[in-house]
Amino acid sequence: MSVSHIRLAAVAAPEQAPDPAAEQGQVHAAGVIASSVYAHGVRVADIPVEEAGEWARKDDHVVWIGLFEPEPALLKCVQHQFNLHPLAVEDATNAHQRPKLEQYGDALFVVARTAQLIEGRIAFGETHVFLGRGYIVSVRHGASTSYKSVRQHWETCPTSLAKGEDFILYAILDFIVDNYMPVLEAIHEEVEEIEDKVLAKPMARSDIERLYMLRRDLLRLRNAIMPLLDVCQRLTNGNVPQVRPTLAPMFRDVTDHLRTVQEKIDSLREVLAFAFEASLLVGQSQENSITKRLASWAAILAVPTAVAGIYGMNFKNMPELELHYGYYGVLAFIVASCAVLYWRFKRNGWL
């Protein structure tokens, strides 16, 4: 997120009564990616988390804190600074939440799922956002791209960043949704390769397993974005007090991007389903072709087998046994019969 890493004080209080921050437990820098305060869209300073609440209460100041897999003590410190609801903090600690939007008094709590392609599989993470007057805190868990680029980009546009903490929420959600597309594009390239191979030959077991994994990952991604679509729609409707109605078009744009992602996921899943069905049809066609070849050669070989079987019987009085040219005649009959059968099967496309 920010270009600097903030170190928090880790000095224990003396024997006298500890201050509230010390009661929450002193927190080390681990887990804090950035902690900055902005005034009119311009970054004023990088601050320790213990001072964030004081800065957030100043007029025209916004505190933006970014955390990555923080320890419970760090979240307790943040909770104390901004008076966050315990249930929201508990959700951010557990990090196994469905995308949602909750209001706790004058604070807003948003959960979104992130996705990255790691070693050919879609890995999912979570981002929890606390938003209130003068502050926004993002908490990342699992696989997700750092929001450092978001912070750096909008710091170059103070006019936009000056719109407040709800604009930062838009920037984070827009970044999350935009990062779905590289994942889908990589899967789309692999799906095209599968399509090219499926008509050439039946799919091997490893190909079928990969196809199944892709369809399952796409389904999981779809299940992750559908609740987020509801979240963005609520932010667009203007019935969330923490989000100004003037930002509705921006959240509507995020909603449109989500719908595009949803359509692309559905399209890829259909293509994978068609590829699997096409592979089955190709396999059945090749099996039928092999069966026809085997049946054709079996019919051709049946002629000499039948003739040889008849004249191989050990009877004393059999017709044609004494013919001078009988052997050559039988050979000619066998060759002619086999040639006719081969021609007929070849003509019918069996051979």
PDB file of N, CA and C in Angstrom, residues 208-244:
ATOM      1  N   ILE A 208      -9.004 -34.371 -18.384  1.00  0.00           N
ATOM      2  CA  ILE A 208     -10.349 -34.345 -17.792  1.00  0.00           C
ATOM      3  C   ILE A 208     -10.293 -33.822 -16.362  1.00  0.00           C
ATOM      4  N   GLU A 209      -9.262 -34.247 -15.602  1.00  0.00           N
ATOM      5  CA  GLU A 209      -9.120 -33.757 -14.235  1.00  0.00           C
ATOM      6  C   GLU A 209      -8.896 -32.245 -14.224  1.00  0.00           C
ATOM      7  N   ARG A 210      -8.075 -31.758 -15.144  1.00  0.00           N
ATOM      8  CA  ARG A 210      -7.817 -30.321 -15.222  1.00  0.00           C
ATOM      9  C   ARG A 210      -9.082 -29.557 -15.588  1.00  0.00           C
ATOM     10  N   LEU A 211      -9.851 -30.103 -16.526  1.00  0.00           N
ATOM     11  CA  LEU A 211     -11.102 -29.470 -16.928  1.00  0.00           C
ATOM     12  C   LEU A 211     -12.056 -29.386 -15.741  1.00  0.00           C
ATOM     13  N   TYR A 212     -12.134 -30.457 -14.977  1.00  0.00           N
ATOM     14  CA  TYR A 212     -13.008 -30.469 -13.800  1.00  0.00           C
ATOM     15  C   TYR A 212     -12.557 -29.431 -12.774  1.00  0.00           C
ATOM     16  N   MET A 213     -11.231 -29.336 -12.557  1.00  0.00           N
ATOM     17  CA  MET A 213     -10.709 -28.360 -11.607  1.00  0.00           C
ATOM     18  C   MET A 213     -11.031 -26.932 -12.039  1.00  0.00           C
ATOM     19  N   LEU A 214     -10.896 -26.659 -13.337  1.00  0.00           N
ATOM     20  CA  LEU A 214     -11.190 -25.318 -13.831  1.00  0.00           C
ATOM     21  C   LEU A 214     -12.664 -24.965 -13.622  1.00  0.00           C
ATOM     22  N   ARG A 215     -13.538 -25.895 -13.939  1.00  0.00           N
ATOM     23  CA  ARG A 215     -14.970 -25.627 -13.764  1.00  0.00           C
ATOM     24  C   ARG A 215     -15.297 -25.410 -12.283  1.00  0.00           C
ATOM     25  N   ARG A 216     -14.675 -26.176 -11.412  1.00  0.00           N
ATOM     26  CA  ARG A 216     -14.945 -26.012  -9.985  1.00  0.00           C
ATOM     27  C   ARG A 216     -14.414 -24.678  -9.468  1.00  0.00           C
ATOM     28  N   ASP A 217     -13.205 -24.289  -9.920  1.00  0.00           N
ATOM     29  CA  ASP A 217     -12.655 -23.005  -9.501  1.00  0.00           C
ATOM     30  C   ASP A 217     -13.505 -21.852 -10.006  1.00  0.00           C
ATOM     31  N   LEU A 218     -13.995 -21.964 -11.238  1.00  0.00           N
ATOM     32  CA  LEU A 218     -14.847 -20.910 -11.780  1.00  0.00           C
ATOM     33  C   LEU A 218     -16.155 -20.809 -11.005  1.00  0.00           C
ATOM     34  N   LEU A 219     -16.671 -21.941 -10.592  1.00  0.00           N
ATOM     35  CA  LEU A 219     -17.898 -21.918  -9.785  1.00  0.00           C
ATOM     36  C   LEU A 219     -17.639 -21.254  -8.445  1.00  0.00           C
ATOM     37  N   ARG A 220     -16.496 -21.558  -7.832  1.00  0.00           N
ATOM     38  CA  ARG A 220     -16.150 -20.913  -6.554  1.00  0.00           C
ATOM     39  C   ARG A 220     -15.973 -19.407  -6.737  1.00  0.00           C
ATOM     40  N   LEU A 221     -15.373 -19.011  -7.850  1.00  0.00           N
ATOM     41  CA  LEU A 221     -15.209 -17.580  -8.111  1.00  0.00           C
ATOM     42  C   LEU A 221     -16.562 -16.914  -8.310  1.00  0.00           C
ATOM     43  N   ARG A 222     -17.448 -17.591  -9.009  1.00  0.00           N
ATOM     44  CA  ARG A 222     -18.789 -17.031  -9.213  1.00  0.00           C
ATOM     45  C   ARG A 222     -19.518 -16.870  -7.876  1.00  0.00           C
ATOM     46  N   ASN A 223     -19.379 -17.876  -7.011  1.00  0.00           N
ATOM     47  CA  ASN A 223     -20.016 -17.797  -5.697  1.00  0.00           C
ATOM     48  C   ASN A 223     -19.409 -16.675  -4.857  1.00  0.00           C
ATOM     49  N   ALA A 224     -18.159 -16.310  -5.154  1.00  0.00           N
ATOM     50  CA  ALA A 224     -17.511 -15.238  -4.398  1.00  0.00           C
ATOM     51  C   ALA A 224     -17.964 -13.863  -4.860  1.00  0.00           C
ATOM     52  N   ILE A 225     -18.249 -13.716  -6.149  1.00  0.00           N
ATOM     53  CA  ILE A 225     -18.585 -12.380  -6.656  1.00  0.00           C
ATOM     54  C   ILE A 225     -20.076 -12.074  -6.569  1.00  0.00           C
ATOM     55  N   MET A 226     -20.921 -13.079  -6.528  1.00  0.00           N
ATOM     56  CA  MET A 226     -22.354 -12.800  -6.499  1.00  0.00           C
ATOM     57  C   MET A 226     -22.781 -12.009  -5.263  1.00  0.00           C
ATOM     58  N   PRO A 227     -22.333 -12.383  -4.046  1.00  0.00           N
ATOM     59  CA  PRO A 227     -22.692 -11.540  -2.888  1.00  0.00           C
ATOM     60  C   PRO A 227     -22.076 -10.147  -2.978  1.00  0.00           C
ATOM     61  N   LEU A 228     -20.871 -10.052  -3.578  1.00  0.00           N
ATOM     62  CA  LEU A 228     -20.247  -8.736  -3.736  1.00  0.00           C
ATOM     63  C   LEU A 228     -21.063  -7.859  -4.671  1.00  0.00           C
ATOM     64  N   LEU A 229     -21.745  -8.473  -5.612  1.00  0.00           N
ATOM     65  CA  LEU A 229     -22.636  -7.722  -6.498  1.00  0.00           C
ATOM     66  C   LEU A 229     -23.752  -7.072  -5.697  1.00  0.00           C
ATOM     67  N   ASP A 230     -24.298  -7.788  -4.743  1.00  0.00           N
ATOM     68  CA  ASP A 230     -25.335  -7.212  -3.876  1.00  0.00           C
ATOM     69  C   ASP A 230     -24.782  -6.060  -3.036  1.00  0.00           C
ATOM     70  N   VAL A 231     -23.540  -6.223  -2.567  1.00  0.00           N
ATOM     71  CA  VAL A 231     -22.906  -5.162  -1.774  1.00  0.00           C
ATOM     72  C   VAL A 231     -22.784  -3.884  -2.598  1.00  0.00           C
ATOM     73  N   CYS A 232     -22.298  -4.009  -3.812  1.00  0.00           N
ATOM     74  CA  CYS A 232     -22.113  -2.826  -4.669  1.00  0.00           C
ATOM     75  C   CYS A 232     -23.455  -2.192  -5.032  1.00  0.00           C
ATOM     76  N   GLN A 233     -24.472  -3.010  -5.216  1.00  0.00           N
ATOM     77  CA  GLN A 233     -25.785  -2.459  -5.517  1.00  0.00           C
ATOM     78  C   GLN A 233     -26.328  -1.652  -4.333  1.00  0.00           C
ATOM     79  N   ARG A 234     -26.089  -2.123  -3.124  1.00  0.00           N
ATOM     80  CA  ARG A 234     -26.520  -1.371  -1.936  1.00  0.00           C
ATOM     81  C   ARG A 234     -25.768  -0.056  -1.829  1.00  0.00           C
ATOM     82  N   LEU A 235     -24.482  -0.081  -2.165  1.00  0.00           N
ATOM     83  CA  LEU A 235     -23.700   1.149  -2.136  1.00  0.00           C
ATOM     84  C   LEU A 235     -24.153   2.119  -3.226  1.00  0.00           C
ATOM     85  N   THR A 236     -24.687   1.571  -4.311  1.00  0.00           N
ATOM     86  CA  THR A 236     -25.153   2.407  -5.419  1.00  0.00           C
ATOM     87  C   THR A 236     -26.499   3.050  -5.116  1.00  0.00           C
ATOM     88  N   ASN A 237     -27.335   2.367  -4.347  1.00  0.00           N
ATOM     89  CA  ASN A 237     -28.698   2.837  -4.116  1.00  0.00           C
ATOM     90  C   ASN A 237     -28.765   4.108  -3.277  1.00  0.00           C
ATOM     91  N   GLY A 238     -27.680   4.448  -2.603  1.00  0.00           N
ATOM     92  CA  GLY A 238     -27.668   5.682  -1.829  1.00  0.00           C
ATOM     93  C   GLY A 238     -28.331   5.585  -0.478  1.00  0.00           C
ATOM     94  N   ASN A 239     -28.629   4.355  -0.002  1.00  0.00           N
ATOM     95  CA  ASN A 239     -29.248   4.209   1.314  1.00  0.00           C
ATOM     96  C   ASN A 239     -28.252   3.825   2.392  1.00  0.00           C
ATOM     97  N   VAL A 240     -26.955   4.029   2.122  1.00  0.00           N
ATOM     98  CA  VAL A 240     -25.918   3.783   3.113  1.00  0.00           C
ATOM     99  C   VAL A 240     -25.412   5.141   3.587  1.00  0.00           C
ATOM    100  N   PRO A 241     -25.643   5.512   4.838  1.00  0.00           N
ATOM    101  CA  PRO A 241     -25.300   6.874   5.298  1.00  0.00           C
ATOM    102  C   PRO A 241     -23.821   7.212   5.146  1.00  0.00           C
ATOM    103  N   GLN A 242     -22.952   6.235   5.261  1.00  0.00           N
ATOM    104  CA  GLN A 242     -21.514   6.513   5.205  1.00  0.00           C
ATOM    105  C   GLN A 242     -21.023   6.793   3.784  1.00  0.00           C
ATOM    106  N   VAL A 243     -21.859   6.560   2.777  1.00  0.00           N
ATOM    107  CA  VAL A 243     -21.473   6.769   1.378  1.00  0.00           C
ATOM    108  C   VAL A 243     -22.353   7.868   0.791  1.00  0.00           C
ATOM    109  N   ARG A 244     -21.709   8.900   0.285  1.00  0.00           N
ATOM    110  CA  ARG A 244     -22.460  10.023  -0.285  1.00  0.00           C
ATOM    111  C   ARG A 244     -23.113   9.637  -1.612  1.00  0.00           C
TER     112      ARG A 244
END
